[in-house]
């Protein structure tokens, strides 16, 4: 009995949500056919609770199965579906259509500054190269004082709490005008992930990372444009984290 009620409730609740028509204009590129990317329009019947990711699924599953994009968790955790939506970097799974102006077409394209592979998919390797370069893992060679645990006070933990939230979506780095110029700059995401360990009292590799980021392509290339902070879907104070790393380098310690 209870399961009958549950089975009927889901579809009925969704059907009750009014539908509307939205035009999505997606920048498509198939390297085997196209010399240049091209914009393609799709008129879609969507529900008020749908997200941009749902609209992309509708295109892929009902109109054109060749549309290529990345997604995995669909809930803002994996970081795989960052893309430019109406000119701003966002996660497709966290962007509700109703929060956009659906009386106008919604433009969707791949992240800027990373090599375009197909449709909404970019090559993330340059991004992950910079991430790997800052050695984003705990370096702790010595034994804990009591031989068992590396204790940390709440205040010590708070110093890097914000930067632990990064999901490596690349929305920040691919919104940075300095990164767009030549792609050599480490970029905000790599600095955020260096920050996460530089300010961790249990870590012993702060100086190594500060030396890496005190490079001509390191923190000093940041021009405090704040695009990265605006783009971060996790609300990380990216520009603030970069400023803290700059100050640590100048002080010679975290
Ligand atoms: Fe994404 Fe924010 Fe991490 Fe940048 S700092 S990669 S925008 S989660
Ligand atoms: Fe770029 Fe962010 Fe600095 S957008 S210039 S890394 S403040
Ligand atoms: Fe995982 Fe959007 S699909 S963050």
Coordinates of C-alpha atoms and ligand atoms in Angstrom, one line a residue:
X1 CA 0.0 0.0 0.0
X2 CA 2.7 2.5 1.1
X3 CA 4.8 1.6 -1.9
X4 CA 1.8 2.2 -4.3
X5 CA 1.4 5.7 -2.8
X6 CA 5.1 6.4 -3.3
X7 CA 5.1 5.1 -6.8
X8 CA 2.2 7.4 -7.8
X9 CA 3.4 10.4 -5.9
X10 CA 6.7 11.0 -7.9
X11 CA 5.3 11.3 -11.4
X12 CA 2.3 13.3 -10.2
X13 CA 4.4 15.8 -8.3
X14 CA 6.6 16.4 -11.4
X15 CA 3.6 16.6 -13.8
X16 CA 2.1 19.4 -11.6
X17 CA 5.1 21.6 -12.3
X18 CA 4.2 23.9 -15.2
X19 CA 6.3 23.6 -18.4
X20 CA 7.7 26.3 -20.5
X21 CA 9.7 26.5 -23.8
X22 CA 13.3 27.5 -23.7
X23 CA 15.7 28.0 -26.5
X24 CA 19.2 26.7 -25.8
X25 CA 22.0 27.7 -28.2
X26 CA 24.9 25.4 -27.9
X27 CA 28.3 25.9 -29.4
X28 CA 29.0 22.6 -31.1
X29 CA 32.3 21.4 -32.5
X30 CA 33.1 18.0 -34.0
X31 CA 36.8 17.9 -34.8
X32 CA 36.2 15.2 -37.4
X33 CA 33.8 17.4 -39.4
X34 CA 34.0 21.0 -38.4
X35 CA 36.8 23.5 -39.1
X36 CA 35.3 26.0 -36.7
X37 CA 32.7 25.7 -33.8
X38 CA 29.1 26.5 -34.8
X39 CA 26.1 27.6 -32.7
X40 CA 23.1 25.3 -32.9
X41 CA 19.6 26.2 -31.6
X42 CA 17.3 23.8 -29.7
X43 CA 13.7 24.6 -28.6
X44 CA 13.0 22.6 -25.5
X45 CA 9.9 22.0 -23.4
X46 CA 11.2 22.1 -19.8
X47 CA 9.8 22.1 -16.2
X48 CA 10.3 24.9 -13.8
X49 CA 12.5 22.7 -11.5
X50 CA 14.9 21.7 -14.4
X51 CA 18.5 22.7 -14.5
X52 CA 20.8 23.4 -17.5
X53 CA 22.1 19.8 -17.2
X54 CA 18.5 18.5 -17.6
X55 CA 18.2 20.6 -20.8
X56 CA 21.5 19.1 -22.1
X57 CA 20.2 15.6 -21.3
X58 CA 17.0 16.3 -23.2
X59 CA 19.0 17.3 -26.3
X60 CA 21.3 14.3 -26.0
X61 CA 18.6 11.7 -25.2
X62 CA 15.7 13.0 -27.4
X63 CA 17.2 15.2 -30.2
X64 CA 20.8 14.6 -31.0
X65 CA 22.8 11.8 -29.3
X66 CA 26.1 13.1 -30.6
X67 CA 26.1 16.1 -28.2
X68 CA 29.2 15.7 -26.0
X69 CA 29.5 17.0 -22.5
X70 CA 30.9 15.7 -19.2
X71 CA 28.9 15.1 -16.1
X72 CA 28.9 12.5 -13.4
X73 CA 27.4 13.2 -10.0
X74 CA 24.7 15.7 -11.2
X75 CA 24.8 17.3 -7.7
X76 CA 27.6 19.8 -7.6
X77 CA 30.2 17.4 -6.1
X78 CA 32.4 15.9 -8.9
X79 CA 33.2 19.2 -10.7
X80 CA 32.9 17.7 -14.2
X81 CA 30.2 19.9 -15.8
X82 CA 31.6 23.4 -15.5
X83 CA 30.8 25.3 -18.7
X84 CA 30.0 28.8 -19.9
X85 CA 26.3 29.6 -19.5
X86 CA 25.3 33.0 -20.8
X87 CA 29.0 34.0 -20.7
X88 CA 29.6 33.0 -17.1
X89 CA 31.3 29.9 -15.8
X90 CA 28.9 27.7 -13.9
X91 CA 28.1 24.1 -13.1
X92 CA 25.3 22.9 -15.4
X93 CA 23.9 20.7 -12.6
X94 CA 23.7 23.6 -10.2
X95 CA 22.1 26.2 -12.6
X96 CA 18.3 26.2 -12.5
X97 CA 16.7 27.3 -15.8
X98 CA 14.3 29.5 -13.8
X99 CA 17.2 31.5 -12.4
X100 CA 18.1 32.5 -15.9
X101 CA 16.0 34.7 -18.2
X102 CA 14.2 32.0 -20.1
X103 CA 12.4 34.5 -22.3
X104 CA 15.8 34.9 -24.0
X105 CA 17.9 32.1 -25.5
X106 CA 20.4 30.5 -23.2
X107 CA 23.9 30.3 -24.6
X108 CA 26.0 27.3 -23.6
X109 CA 29.6 26.8 -24.6
X110 CA 32.8 25.1 -23.4
X111 CA 35.2 26.6 -20.8
X112 CA 37.6 29.2 -22.3
X113 CA 41.4 29.0 -22.1
X114 CA 41.6 25.1 -22.3
X115 CA 41.9 23.3 -25.7
X116 CA 38.5 22.4 -27.1
X117 CA 38.1 18.7 -27.8
X118 CA 34.4 18.3 -28.7
X119 CA 31.2 20.4 -28.1
X120 CA 31.3 21.2 -24.4
X121 CA 34.4 19.1 -23.6
X122 CA 37.8 20.7 -23.1
X123 CA 41.2 19.0 -22.5
X124 CA 41.7 19.3 -18.7
X125 CA 45.3 18.1 -18.8
X126 CA 46.9 21.6 -18.7
X127 CA 44.7 22.4 -15.7
X128 CA 45.7 19.2 -13.9
X129 CA 49.3 19.7 -14.8
X130 CA 49.3 22.9 -12.8
X131 CA 47.4 21.2 -10.0
X132 CA 50.0 18.4 -9.8
X133 CA 52.9 20.9 -9.9
X134 CA 52.0 22.4 -6.5
X135 CA 52.2 18.9 -4.9
X136 CA 48.7 18.8 -3.5
X137 CA 49.1 16.2 -0.8
X138 CA 50.1 16.1 2.8
X139 CA 53.9 16.0 3.3
X140 CA 54.6 14.8 6.8
X141 CA 57.7 12.7 7.2
X142 CA 58.3 13.1 10.9
X143 CA 56.4 11.0 13.4
X144 CA 53.4 12.5 15.4
X145 CA 54.6 13.8 18.8
X146 CA 52.6 11.1 20.7
X147 CA 53.5 8.5 18.0
X148 CA 49.8 8.2 17.1
X149 CA 48.0 11.3 15.9
X150 CA 48.8 14.7 14.4
X151 CA 46.6 16.9 16.6
X152 CA 45.3 20.2 15.3
X153 CA 43.3 22.9 17.1
X154 CA 40.0 24.2 15.6
X155 CA 41.8 27.5 15.0
X156 CA 44.6 25.8 13.0
X157 CA 42.0 23.8 11.0
X158 CA 40.0 27.0 10.3
X159 CA 43.0 28.6 8.5
X160 CA 42.5 26.3 5.5
X161 CA 38.9 25.3 5.8
X162 CA 37.7 27.3 2.9
X163 CA 40.2 25.9 0.4
X164 CA 39.3 22.3 1.3
X165 CA 36.0 22.8 -0.5
X166 CA 37.5 22.8 -4.0
X167 CA 36.1 20.2 -6.4
X168 CA 38.6 20.9 -9.2
X169 CA 36.0 22.1 -11.7
X170 CA 38.3 24.6 -13.4
X171 CA 35.6 27.3 -13.4
X172 CA 38.0 29.7 -11.7
X173 CA 41.1 29.1 -13.8
X174 CA 39.2 29.2 -17.0
X175 CA 37.6 32.5 -16.1
X176 CA 41.0 34.2 -15.4
X177 CA 42.2 36.7 -18.0
X178 CA 45.8 36.1 -17.1
X179 CA 45.4 32.4 -17.8
X180 CA 43.7 33.2 -21.1
X181 CA 46.7 35.1 -22.3
X182 CA 49.0 32.2 -22.6
X183 CA 48.0 29.4 -20.3
X184 CA 51.4 29.4 -18.6
X185 CA 50.1 30.9 -15.3
X186 CA 49.5 28.3 -12.6
X187 CA 46.0 29.6 -12.3
X188 CA 43.8 30.1 -9.2
X189 CA 42.7 26.5 -8.7
X190 CA 46.3 25.3 -8.4
X191 CA 47.0 28.1 -5.9
X192 CA 43.8 27.3 -3.9
X193 CA 45.0 23.7 -3.6
X194 CA 48.5 24.8 -2.6
X195 CA 46.9 27.0 0.0
X196 CA 45.0 24.1 1.4
X197 CA 48.3 22.4 2.4
X198 CA 50.5 25.5 3.0
X199 CA 48.3 26.5 5.9
X200 CA 47.8 23.0 7.3
X201 CA 49.7 22.9 10.6
X202 CA 50.4 19.1 10.1
X203 CA 52.1 19.6 6.7
X204 CA 55.9 20.0 6.4
X205 CA 56.0 21.0 2.7
X206 CA 54.9 24.7 2.9
X207 CA 58.3 26.1 1.8
X208 CA 58.4 23.7 -1.2
X209 CA 55.1 24.9 -2.4
X210 CA 55.8 28.6 -1.7
X211 CA 59.0 28.3 -3.7
X212 CA 57.1 26.7 -6.6
X213 CA 54.5 29.6 -6.6
X214 CA 57.2 32.3 -6.2
X215 CA 57.9 31.7 -9.8
X216 CA 57.3 34.0 -12.8
X217 CA 54.2 32.0 -13.6
X218 CA 53.1 31.8 -10.0
X219 CA 51.1 34.0 -7.6
X220 CA 52.6 37.3 -8.7
X221 CA 50.9 37.1 -12.1
X222 CA 47.5 37.4 -10.3
X223 CA 46.1 40.9 -10.9
X224 CA 43.3 40.5 -8.4
X225 CA 40.6 40.6 -11.1
X226 CA 38.2 38.5 -8.9
X227 CA 36.7 36.6 -11.9
X228 CA 37.8 33.4 -10.1
X229 CA 36.0 34.2 -6.9
X230 CA 32.9 35.2 -8.8
X231 CA 33.0 31.9 -10.8
X232 CA 33.6 29.5 -8.0
X233 CA 30.5 27.3 -7.5
X234 CA 31.7 26.4 -4.0
X235 CA 31.9 30.0 -2.9
X236 CA 35.6 29.7 -2.1
X237 CA 37.2 33.1 -1.5
X238 CA 39.8 32.3 -4.2
X239 CA 41.3 35.8 -4.5
X240 CA 41.7 36.0 -0.7
X241 CA 43.4 32.6 -0.7
X242 CA 45.9 33.9 -3.4
X243 CA 46.5 37.0 -1.3
X244 CA 47.3 34.8 1.7
X245 CA 49.8 32.8 -0.2
X246 CA 51.4 36.0 -1.5
X247 CA 51.7 37.2 2.1
X248 CA 53.1 33.9 3.3
X249 CA 55.8 34.0 0.6
X250 CA 56.7 37.6 1.6
X251 CA 56.9 36.6 5.3
X252 CA 58.8 33.4 4.5
X253 CA 56.3 31.3 6.5
X254 CA 52.6 30.5 6.5
Ligands
LIG1 FE1 36.2 25.0 -9.0 FE2 36.3 26.8 -7.0 FE3 38.0 24.8 -7.0 FE4 38.2 26.8 -8.7 S1 38.5 26.9 -6.5 S2 38.4 24.6 -9.2 S3 36.1 27.3 -9.2 S4 35.8 24.6 -6.9
LIG2 FE1 42.9 35.7 -12.2 FE2 41.5 35.5 -10.0 FE3 43.8 36.7 -10.0 S1 40.7 35.9 -12.0 S2 44.0 37.6 -12.0 S3 43.5 34.6 -10.4 S4 42.0 37.3 -8.8
LIG3 FE1 29.1 16.7 -10.8 FE2 27.9 18.8 -11.9 S1 27.8 16.7 -12.6 S2 29.4 18.7 -10.3

